[in-house]
Each structure stands twice: as C-alpha cells, then as structure tokens.
Amino acid sequence: MRDSDEFLMPEGAEVVGRQDDVFEMRIAIPSDEHGFLGRQCPSCAQMFRVGSDDYEALPGDLELWCVYCGHHAEHSEFVTQQQLDRAMRAAGDLGTQLVQEVINDAFRGISTYRSGSRSSGFGIEISYRTEPFYPQPLPGIDEEQLIRVRTCASCTLRYAVFGEHRFCPVCGLLPADVVALDAIAAETARLDGLVQLPAEVAATLREQGVFTRIWVDTLENLVGVVETMASRVFHAAVAEAATLVKGKGNIFQRLDDTADLFAASGHSDVRTVIDAPTWQRLQEAWAARHLFTHNDGLIDAKYLAKVSSGTARPGQRLTITEAMCRQAITDTEALCRAIAALTRP
C-alpha cells in the first residue's frame, strides 16, 4: 500500500493524508488576476466573487450568504462548476492510481498463467504489465470577471456581483440605505444605456413609446425604493412601528405622511432636512407617478394640487422627459440619505 506522498498528482493537487481507504486531498483553486475567487449559490446558481485574501481570513466554520437570493449555508457549498470540475479531475487521477494499485497487488508475482493444454485445443493465458501513470494538468478557471469591487461597510469584505443584490456574503441582509442607493444607481445606468443606443434603434424605440414607458417606470421604481427603505428604517428604529402603521395602507408611498410618521416618533422632520425646492420636486415626481399608475397619465385635480406651476390642464396627458427622470433620481438620492440619517445617533 502506497503512502499518500507516493501518488503522482498534477500541479495544484496533493494527497495530504491517507487512513486506510480514506484519502485527504488539497486542490488549489486559483484566483483571477484581480485576486478574486468565484462563488456560486447552490440554490439560485448565480455567480458572485469575493476577495481571496479576505476569504482566506474568514473562520473555517463560516456560513456564506448568496448575495442575490439570501440562501446561506456552509461556505464549501458555494463551489462553482469549474472549481468542481477541477477537483473531480484531480480525484479521477487519484482513482486511476488506486485502481492500478489494486491490480498490481492482485497480479504481484504472477507473470504468466496457463490452464489446459495446446493439444486439447483449450487454454487460458493471462499476462499483465504495469504501465506508468502521467497526470494531466488540471483545468484552469475562466469564470465571469468582476466589473467593480464593492466593500461591505460592516465587515469590510470585498466582493463583486453581476446583478441586483441584497446581501453581503458574510453579514447577510445589507443596510436599507445601501440597497436603496444601489437601486437608484441602477436607474441612472438604465437611462445612460438608452443614450448609448444606435440612432436607428433609438428612433424606432422612441416612436413606439418605449422611451416614455421607461421614464414612467423610473418614477415608479423611485417611489418603490423610498417606500421599501423608509419602511425598513422606521421598523428598525421604532419599537412600536407595527402598531403605528397598522391600518394606514401604503403610508411609506406618501411623502408627507412618511415625514409626519418619523416626526411623531421623535425623529427629525425630513422636510426640514431637505431644502424646499427639492421637496417640492419630489412631491411633483410622486404625483406624476401616481397619475400614470392610477389614471394612465391623465391630469386631474389631485395632481394639479401638488404641482407648483405649469400649463397643464385637467384631461391632458402628462409629458414625462428624461431630464425630469434624472432630476427625480438626484432628488430621491438626497431623500434616501436624509431618511437614513434620521435614526442615526
């Protein structure tokens, strides 16, 4: 029986221990050129990456979180398919040598065996010769590369994602303001993408109303971002939050009601934190979103009560522009930062 260090393994793989038929192997998983290691969620199968140095410093019994779906499990379960293929190649090389070892033991001392006689026309001849084993190089890792590096404000882990995410790989659910600001940045990126379309494509989409639909969706998404963030912040800061919001419907969709709720709970009035022009523009953006969500954009008296000026009349359809959306994004970011600051010491 060979010792563990007598097996021929490719570079990057090593048999480090053997106890009877149980083997312990170490397979190196190379990081990318930026020093990041791929991880793949065993639940949703999506990829993310973590800084190798940061990852190595984590406790061995750590439970890792999927940045996308929030599944959390022992960190070794987050192996990627390419990493698994690399490990299986190494295991296959070891298995080949183990089979060879068994055969060698079975035929040790036997070179040729004959049964029967040539004259009878019946006979068995067995011969065996060992062949040298040469391991093949392990397959490399060529996974999706990171675009930008994120650093968790709580644990300082560096990681990279490839889509909308809500969790830190170590800490779990991200703070409400981090999620909100990421979502707002995505809205800016979407508008920037429209600007980069070829002129012919842009003209076709504009004629079909796609641009207008995207601008309306931007306002809808901004209201949703604030609603989700304000709710999380309020419930985390106010012990009796569930009682205070009970029966008040979608209170965090309504700017003044949200401001009143925080103020009544002992926090600053966000309307005094944000300058008056910004608050007025937010009111108008929220009113425009409500108009398109509930009245197909047709102007009514409720909308006119919210806007500060303009030539719009009841029955007309409100016009949404890219400039309006970009201003709403800037104002919403200021609002989210103000709400996050309300409950900080």
C-alpha positions as a Markdown table, in Angstrom:
| # | Residue | x | y | z |
|---|---|---|---|---|
| 1 | Met | 0.0 | 0.0 | 0.0 |
| 2 | Arg | 1.5 | 3.3 | -1.1 |
| 3 | Asp | 1.9 | 6.2 | 1.2 |
| 4 | Ser | -0.1 | 9.4 | 0.4 |
| 5 | Asp | 3.0 | 11.2 | -1.0 |
| 6 | Glu | 3.8 | 8.4 | -3.5 |
| 7 | Phe | 0.8 | 9.2 | -5.7 |
| 8 | Leu | 1.6 | 11.3 | -8.8 |
| 9 | Met | -0.7 | 14.3 | -8.9 |
| 10 | Pro | -0.8 | 17.3 | -11.2 |
| 11 | Glu | 0.4 | 20.7 | -10.2 |
| 12 | Gly | -2.2 | 22.2 | -7.9 |
| 13 | Ala | -3.3 | 18.9 | -6.4 |
| 14 | Glu | -1.8 | 17.0 | -3.5 |
| 15 | Val | -2.8 | 13.9 | -1.5 |
| 16 | Val | -2.0 | 15.1 | 2.1 |
| 17 | Gly | -3.2 | 12.2 | 4.1 |
| 18 | Arg | -4.4 | 8.6 | 4.0 |
| 19 | Gln | -6.2 | 6.5 | 6.6 |
| 20 | Asp | -6.8 | 3.0 | 5.1 |
| 21 | Asp | -9.2 | 3.7 | 2.2 |
| 22 | Val | -9.9 | 7.3 | 3.2 |
| 23 | Phe | -7.9 | 10.0 | 1.4 |
| 24 | Glu | -7.5 | 13.7 | 2.1 |
| 25 | Met | -6.7 | 15.8 | -0.9 |
| 26 | Arg | -5.8 | 19.5 | -1.2 |
| 27 | Ile | -6.7 | 21.1 | -4.6 |
| 28 | Ala | -5.6 | 24.7 | -5.2 |
| 29 | Ile | -8.3 | 27.0 | -6.7 |
| 30 | Pro | -6.6 | 29.9 | -8.5 |
| 31 | Ser | -8.0 | 33.4 | -8.1 |
| 32 | Asp | -8.4 | 35.7 | -11.0 |
| 33 | Glu | -5.9 | 38.4 | -12.0 |
| 34 | His | -7.5 | 40.8 | -9.5 |
| 35 | Gly | -7.2 | 38.4 | -6.6 |
| 36 | Phe | -10.9 | 37.4 | -6.5 |
| 37 | Leu | -12.4 | 33.9 | -6.1 |
| 38 | Gly | -15.7 | 32.7 | -7.7 |
| 39 | Arg | -18.6 | 31.6 | -5.6 |
| 40 | Gln | -21.8 | 30.0 | -6.9 |
| 41 | Cys | -25.1 | 29.8 | -4.9 |
| 42 | Pro | -26.3 | 26.2 | -4.5 |
| 43 | Ser | -29.9 | 27.5 | -4.5 |
| 44 | Cys | -30.2 | 30.0 | -7.3 |
| 45 | Ala | -27.0 | 29.0 | -9.2 |
| 46 | Gln | -25.9 | 32.6 | -9.7 |
| 47 | Met | -22.2 | 33.6 | -9.5 |
| 48 | Phe | -20.5 | 36.2 | -7.4 |
| 49 | Arg | -16.9 | 36.8 | -6.4 |
| 50 | Val | -15.0 | 37.5 | -3.2 |
| 51 | Gly | -11.6 | 38.8 | -2.5 |
| 52 | Ser | -9.3 | 35.8 | -2.0 |
| 53 | Asp | -7.3 | 37.4 | 0.9 |
| 54 | Asp | -10.5 | 38.4 | 2.7 |
| 55 | Tyr | -12.0 | 35.0 | 2.1 |
| 56 | Glu | -8.9 | 33.1 | 3.5 |
| 57 | Ala | -9.1 | 35.2 | 6.7 |
| 58 | Leu | -12.7 | 34.1 | 7.4 |
| 59 | Pro | -13.4 | 31.5 | 10.0 |
| 60 | Gly | -13.5 | 27.9 | 8.7 |
| 61 | Asp | -17.0 | 27.3 | 10.0 |
| 62 | Leu | -18.4 | 30.4 | 8.4 |
| 63 | Glu | -21.9 | 30.3 | 6.8 |
| 64 | Leu | -21.9 | 32.2 | 3.5 |
| 65 | Trp | -24.8 | 34.2 | 2.1 |
| 66 | Cys | -25.8 | 34.3 | -1.5 |
| 67 | Val | -25.7 | 38.0 | -2.5 |
| 68 | Tyr | -28.8 | 37.6 | -4.7 |
| 69 | Cys | -31.3 | 35.3 | -3.0 |
| 70 | Gly | -30.1 | 35.2 | 0.6 |
| 71 | His | -29.6 | 31.5 | 0.7 |
| 72 | His | -27.0 | 30.8 | 3.4 |
| 73 | Ala | -25.1 | 27.6 | 4.1 |
| 74 | Glu | -21.6 | 26.2 | 4.9 |
| 75 | His | -19.2 | 28.1 | 2.7 |
| 76 | Ser | -17.9 | 24.9 | 0.9 |
| 77 | Glu | -21.3 | 24.5 | -0.7 |
| 78 | Phe | -20.7 | 27.6 | -2.8 |
| 79 | Val | -18.1 | 25.9 | -5.1 |
| 80 | Thr | -18.5 | 26.8 | -8.7 |
| 81 | Gln | -18.9 | 24.3 | -11.5 |
| 82 | Gln | -15.5 | 25.0 | -12.9 |
| 83 | Gln | -13.9 | 24.6 | -9.5 |
| 84 | Leu | -15.8 | 21.3 | -9.1 |
| 85 | Asp | -14.6 | 20.1 | -12.5 |
| 86 | Arg | -11.0 | 20.9 | -11.4 |
| 87 | Ala | -11.4 | 18.9 | -8.2 |
| 88 | Met | -13.0 | 16.0 | -10.0 |
| 89 | Arg | -10.1 | 15.8 | -12.4 |
| 90 | Ala | -7.7 | 15.5 | -9.5 |
| 91 | Ala | -9.9 | 12.9 | -7.9 |
| 92 | Gly | -10.0 | 11.0 | -11.1 |
| 93 | Asp | -6.2 | 10.9 | -11.3 |
| 94 | Leu | -6.1 | 9.6 | -7.8 |
| 95 | Gly | -8.8 | 7.0 | -8.6 |
| 96 | Thr | -6.8 | 5.8 | -11.6 |
| 97 | Gln | -3.8 | 5.1 | -9.5 |
| 98 | Leu | -5.8 | 3.4 | -6.8 |
| 99 | Val | -7.3 | 1.0 | -9.4 |
| 100 | Gln | -3.8 | 0.4 | -10.7 |
| 101 | Glu | -2.6 | -0.3 | -7.2 |
| 102 | Val | -5.3 | -2.9 | -6.7 |
| 103 | Ile | -4.5 | -4.6 | -9.9 |
| 104 | Asn | -0.8 | -4.6 | -9.1 |
| 105 | Asp | -1.5 | -6.2 | -5.8 |
| 106 | Ala | -3.6 | -8.9 | -7.4 |
| 107 | Phe | -1.0 | -9.8 | -10.0 |
| 108 | Arg | 2.1 | -9.3 | -7.8 |
| 109 | Gly | 4.4 | -12.2 | -8.5 |
| 110 | Ile | 2.4 | -13.5 | -11.5 |
| 111 | Ser | 3.8 | -13.1 | -14.9 |
| 112 | Thr | 2.0 | -15.8 | -16.9 |
| 113 | Tyr | -0.6 | -18.4 | -16.1 |
| 114 | Arg | -1.7 | -21.2 | -18.4 |
| 115 | Ser | -4.5 | -23.7 | -18.0 |
| 116 | Gly | -5.3 | -26.7 | -20.2 |
| 117 | Ser | -3.1 | -28.0 | -23.0 |
| 118 | Arg | -2.4 | -26.9 | -26.5 |
| 119 | Ser | -3.2 | -30.4 | -27.8 |
| 120 | Ser | -6.7 | -30.3 | -26.4 |
| 121 | Gly | -7.4 | -27.1 | -28.1 |
| 122 | Phe | -8.4 | -25.4 | -24.8 |
| 123 | Gly | -6.3 | -23.0 | -22.8 |
| 124 | Ile | -6.2 | -19.7 | -20.8 |
| 125 | Glu | -3.3 | -17.3 | -20.8 |
| 126 | Ile | -3.1 | -14.3 | -18.6 |
| 127 | Ser | -0.3 | -11.7 | -18.7 |
| 128 | Tyr | -0.1 | -8.3 | -17.0 |
| 129 | Arg | 2.4 | -5.5 | -17.3 |
| 130 | Thr | 2.2 | -2.3 | -15.3 |
| 131 | Glu | 2.0 | 1.0 | -17.3 |
| 132 | Pro | 3.5 | 4.3 | -15.9 |
| 133 | Phe | 0.9 | 6.9 | -15.0 |
| 134 | Tyr | 1.3 | 10.5 | -16.0 |
| 135 | Pro | -1.2 | 13.0 | -14.6 |
| 136 | Gln | -2.6 | 15.7 | -17.0 |
| 137 | Pro | -2.7 | 19.3 | -16.0 |
| 138 | Leu | -5.7 | 20.4 | -14.0 |
| 139 | Pro | -8.2 | 22.6 | -16.0 |
| 140 | Gly | -8.0 | 26.3 | -15.4 |
| 141 | Ile | -10.7 | 28.6 | -14.1 |
| 142 | Asp | -12.2 | 31.0 | -16.6 |
| 143 | Glu | -15.2 | 32.5 | -14.9 |
| 144 | Glu | -17.1 | 35.8 | -15.3 |
| 145 | Gln | -14.8 | 38.7 | -14.4 |
| 146 | Leu | -15.7 | 41.4 | -12.0 |
| 147 | Ile | -16.6 | 44.8 | -13.2 |
| 148 | Arg | -16.3 | 46.8 | -10.0 |
| 149 | Val | -15.4 | 45.9 | -6.4 |
| 150 | Arg | -17.8 | 46.5 | -3.5 |
| 151 | Thr | -16.7 | 46.7 | 0.1 |
| 152 | Cys | -19.1 | 45.9 | 2.9 |
| 153 | Ala | -19.3 | 48.8 | 5.3 |
| 154 | Ser | -19.8 | 46.4 | 8.2 |
| 155 | Cys | -17.3 | 43.6 | 7.7 |
| 156 | Thr | -15.0 | 45.2 | 5.1 |
| 157 | Leu | -15.3 | 42.1 | 2.8 |
| 158 | Arg | -14.5 | 42.9 | -0.8 |
| 159 | Tyr | -16.9 | 41.3 | -3.3 |
| 160 | Ala | -18.3 | 41.6 | -6.8 |
| 161 | Val | -21.8 | 40.9 | -8.1 |
| 162 | Phe | -23.3 | 40.5 | -11.6 |
| 163 | Gly | -26.8 | 41.7 | -10.9 |
| 164 | Glu | -29.2 | 43.2 | -8.4 |
| 165 | His | -28.3 | 42.0 | -4.9 |
| 166 | Arg | -29.5 | 42.5 | -1.4 |
| 167 | Phe | -27.0 | 40.6 | 0.8 |
| 168 | Cys | -23.3 | 40.7 | 1.9 |
| 169 | Pro | -21.7 | 37.3 | 1.6 |
| 170 | Val | -20.7 | 37.4 | 5.3 |
| 171 | Cys | -23.1 | 39.8 | 7.0 |
| 172 | Gly | -26.3 | 38.9 | 5.3 |
| 173 | Leu | -29.0 | 41.5 | 4.6 |
| 174 | Leu | -27.5 | 44.8 | 3.6 |
| 175 | Pro | -28.5 | 48.1 | 5.3 |
| 176 | Ala | -31.6 | 49.7 | 3.9 |
| 177 | Asp | -29.7 | 52.8 | 2.6 |
| 178 | Val | -27.1 | 50.7 | 0.8 |
| 179 | Val | -29.8 | 48.7 | -1.0 |
| 180 | Ala | -31.7 | 52.0 | -1.9 |
| 181 | Leu | -28.6 | 53.8 | -3.3 |
| 182 | Asp | -27.7 | 50.7 | -5.4 |
| 183 | Ala | -31.2 | 50.7 | -6.8 |
| 184 | Ile | -31.0 | 54.4 | -7.6 |
| 185 | Ala | -27.7 | 53.9 | -9.3 |
| 186 | Ala | -29.3 | 51.2 | -11.5 |
| 187 | Glu | -31.9 | 53.7 | -12.6 |
| 188 | Thr | -29.2 | 56.1 | -13.8 |
| 189 | Ala | -27.4 | 53.3 | -15.6 |
| 190 | Arg | -30.6 | 52.3 | -17.4 |
| 191 | Leu | -31.1 | 55.9 | -18.6 |
| 192 | Asp | -27.4 | 56.0 | -19.7 |
| 193 | Gly | -27.9 | 52.8 | -21.6 |
| 194 | Leu | -30.7 | 54.4 | -23.7 |
| 195 | Val | -28.4 | 57.3 | -24.6 |
| 196 | Gln | -25.8 | 54.8 | -26.0 |
| 197 | Leu | -28.2 | 53.1 | -28.3 |
| 198 | Pro | -27.5 | 53.4 | -32.1 |
| 199 | Ala | -29.6 | 56.3 | -33.6 |
| 200 | Glu | -31.7 | 54.0 | -35.8 |
| 201 | Val | -32.6 | 51.8 | -32.8 |
| 202 | Ala | -33.3 | 54.7 | -30.6 |
| 203 | Ala | -35.6 | 56.3 | -33.2 |
| 204 | Thr | -37.6 | 53.1 | -33.5 |
| 205 | Leu | -38.0 | 52.7 | -29.8 |
| 206 | Arg | -38.9 | 56.3 | -29.2 |
| 207 | Glu | -41.6 | 56.1 | -31.9 |
| 208 | Gln | -43.1 | 53.1 | -30.3 |
| 209 | Gly | -43.2 | 54.8 | -26.9 |
| 210 | Val | -40.5 | 52.7 | -25.3 |
| 211 | Phe | -38.6 | 55.7 | -24.0 |
| 212 | Thr | -41.7 | 57.2 | -22.4 |
| 213 | Arg | -42.5 | 53.8 | -20.8 |
| 214 | Ile | -39.0 | 53.5 | -19.3 |
| 215 | Trp | -39.2 | 57.1 | -17.9 |
| 216 | Val | -42.5 | 56.3 | -16.3 |
| 217 | Asp | -41.1 | 53.1 | -14.9 |
| 218 | Thr | -38.2 | 55.1 | -13.5 |
| 219 | Leu | -40.6 | 57.2 | -11.4 |
| 220 | Glu | -42.5 | 54.1 | -10.3 |
| 221 | Asn | -39.2 | 52.5 | -9.3 |
| 222 | Leu | -38.0 | 55.5 | -7.3 |
| 223 | Val | -41.2 | 55.6 | -5.3 |
| 224 | Gly | -40.8 | 51.9 | -4.6 |
| 225 | Val | -37.2 | 52.4 | -3.5 |
| 226 | Val | -38.2 | 55.1 | -1.0 |
| 227 | Glu | -41.1 | 53.1 | 0.3 |
| 228 | Thr | -39.1 | 50.0 | 1.0 |
| 229 | Met | -36.2 | 51.9 | 2.5 |
| 230 | Ala | -38.4 | 54.1 | 4.7 |
| 231 | Ser | -40.3 | 51.1 | 6.0 |
| 232 | Arg | -37.2 | 49.2 | 6.9 |
| 233 | Val | -35.6 | 52.2 | 8.6 |
| 234 | Phe | -38.8 | 53.0 | 10.6 |
| 235 | His | -39.4 | 49.4 | 11.7 |
| 236 | Ala | -35.7 | 49.1 | 12.8 |
| 237 | Ala | -35.7 | 52.3 | 14.8 |
| 238 | Val | -39.2 | 52.4 | 16.3 |
| 239 | Ala | -40.2 | 49.6 | 18.7 |
| 240 | Glu | -44.0 | 50.1 | 18.2 |
| 241 | Ala | -43.7 | 50.6 | 14.4 |
| 242 | Ala | -46.1 | 47.8 | 13.5 |
| 243 | Thr | -48.8 | 49.4 | 15.7 |
| 244 | Leu | -48.2 | 52.9 | 14.4 |
| 245 | Val | -48.5 | 51.9 | 10.7 |
| 246 | Lys | -51.4 | 49.4 | 11.2 |
| 247 | Gly | -54.4 | 50.4 | 9.1 |
| 248 | Lys | -52.6 | 53.2 | 7.3 |
| 249 | Gly | -52.2 | 51.5 | 4.0 |
| 250 | Asn | -49.1 | 52.2 | 1.9 |
| 251 | Ile | -48.1 | 55.0 | 4.1 |
| 252 | Phe | -44.5 | 55.0 | 3.0 |
| 253 | Gln | -45.6 | 55.7 | -0.6 |
| 254 | Arg | -46.8 | 59.1 | 0.6 |
| 255 | Leu | -44.1 | 61.7 | 1.3 |
| 256 | Asp | -45.9 | 63.9 | 3.8 |
| 257 | Asp | -47.3 | 61.0 | 5.7 |
| 258 | Thr | -43.9 | 59.4 | 5.9 |
| 259 | Ala | -42.4 | 62.6 | 7.2 |
| 260 | Asp | -45.2 | 63.0 | 9.8 |
| 261 | Leu | -44.7 | 59.4 | 10.9 |
| 262 | Phe | -41.0 | 59.8 | 11.6 |
| 263 | Ala | -41.5 | 63.2 | 13.3 |
| 264 | Ala | -44.3 | 61.9 | 15.5 |
| 265 | Ser | -41.9 | 59.1 | 16.7 |
| 266 | Gly | -39.4 | 61.5 | 18.0 |
| 267 | His | -37.2 | 61.9 | 14.9 |
| 268 | Ser | -36.4 | 65.0 | 12.8 |
| 269 | Asp | -38.9 | 66.1 | 10.2 |
| 270 | Val | -37.2 | 65.2 | 6.9 |
| 271 | Arg | -38.9 | 68.2 | 5.3 |
| 272 | Thr | -36.6 | 70.4 | 7.4 |
| 273 | Val | -33.5 | 68.4 | 6.4 |
| 274 | Ile | -34.1 | 68.7 | 2.7 |
| 275 | Asp | -34.3 | 72.1 | 1.1 |
| 276 | Ala | -37.8 | 73.3 | 0.0 |
| 277 | Pro | -37.2 | 73.2 | -3.8 |
| 278 | Thr | -36.0 | 69.6 | -3.6 |
| 279 | Trp | -39.1 | 68.6 | -1.5 |
| 280 | Gln | -41.4 | 70.3 | -4.0 |
| 281 | Arg | -39.8 | 68.5 | -7.0 |
| 282 | Leu | -40.2 | 65.2 | -5.1 |
| 283 | Gln | -43.9 | 66.0 | -4.5 |
| 284 | Glu | -44.3 | 66.6 | -8.2 |
| 285 | Ala | -42.5 | 63.4 | -9.2 |
| 286 | Trp | -44.5 | 61.3 | -6.7 |
| 287 | Ala | -47.7 | 62.9 | -8.1 |
| 288 | Ala | -46.7 | 62.1 | -11.7 |
| 289 | Arg | -46.0 | 58.5 | -10.7 |
| 290 | His | -49.5 | 58.3 | -9.1 |
| 291 | Leu | -51.1 | 59.8 | -12.2 |
| 292 | Phe | -49.6 | 57.2 | -14.5 |
| 293 | Thr | -50.2 | 54.3 | -12.1 |
| 294 | His | -53.8 | 55.1 | -11.5 |
| 295 | Asn | -55.0 | 57.3 | -14.3 |
| 296 | Asp | -52.9 | 56.5 | -17.4 |
| 297 | Gly | -51.2 | 59.8 | -17.0 |
| 298 | Leu | -54.3 | 61.9 | -17.5 |
| 299 | Ile | -54.1 | 65.1 | -15.4 |
| 300 | Asp | -56.7 | 65.5 | -12.7 |
| 301 | Ala | -57.4 | 68.0 | -9.9 |
| 302 | Lys | -55.4 | 65.9 | -7.4 |
| 303 | Tyr | -52.3 | 66.2 | -9.5 |
| 304 | Leu | -52.7 | 69.9 | -10.0 |
| 305 | Ala | -52.9 | 70.5 | -6.3 |
| 306 | Lys | -49.4 | 69.0 | -6.0 |
| 307 | Val | -47.6 | 70.9 | -8.7 |
| 308 | Ser | -46.2 | 74.3 | -8.2 |
| 309 | Ser | -46.8 | 75.7 | -11.7 |
| 310 | Gly | -47.2 | 74.8 | -15.4 |
| 311 | Thr | -49.7 | 75.0 | -18.2 |
| 312 | Ala | -51.2 | 71.5 | -17.6 |
| 313 | Arg | -55.0 | 71.3 | -17.6 |
| 314 | Pro | -57.3 | 68.5 | -16.4 |
| 315 | Gly | -57.8 | 65.8 | -19.1 |
| 316 | Gln | -54.4 | 66.4 | -20.7 |
| 317 | Arg | -51.9 | 63.6 | -20.6 |
| 318 | Leu | -48.7 | 64.5 | -18.7 |
| 319 | Thr | -45.5 | 64.5 | -20.6 |
| 320 | Ile | -42.5 | 62.8 | -19.0 |
| 321 | Thr | -39.0 | 63.6 | -20.1 |
| 322 | Glu | -35.5 | 62.2 | -19.5 |
| 323 | Ala | -34.5 | 65.4 | -17.7 |
| 324 | Met | -37.4 | 65.1 | -15.3 |
| 325 | Cys | -36.3 | 61.5 | -14.5 |
| 326 | Arg | -32.7 | 62.4 | -14.0 |
| 327 | Gln | -33.7 | 65.2 | -11.6 |
| 328 | Ala | -36.0 | 62.8 | -9.8 |
| 329 | Ile | -33.1 | 60.4 | -9.4 |
| 330 | Thr | -30.9 | 63.1 | -7.9 |
| 331 | Asp | -33.7 | 64.3 | -5.5 |
| 332 | Thr | -34.6 | 60.7 | -4.5 |
| 333 | Glu | -31.0 | 60.0 | -3.6 |
| 334 | Ala | -30.9 | 63.1 | -1.4 |
| 335 | Leu | -34.2 | 61.9 | 0.3 |
| 336 | Cys | -32.8 | 58.4 | 0.9 |
| 337 | Arg | -29.7 | 59.8 | 2.5 |
| 338 | Ala | -31.8 | 62.1 | 4.7 |
| 339 | Ile | -34.1 | 59.3 | 5.8 |
| 340 | Ala | -31.1 | 57.1 | 6.7 |
| 341 | Ala | -29.7 | 60.0 | 8.8 |
| 342 | Leu | -32.9 | 60.5 | 10.8 |
| 343 | Thr | -32.3 | 57.5 | 13.1 |
| 344 | Arg | -28.6 | 57.6 | 13.4 |
| 345 | Pro | -27.1 | 58.6 | 16.7 |
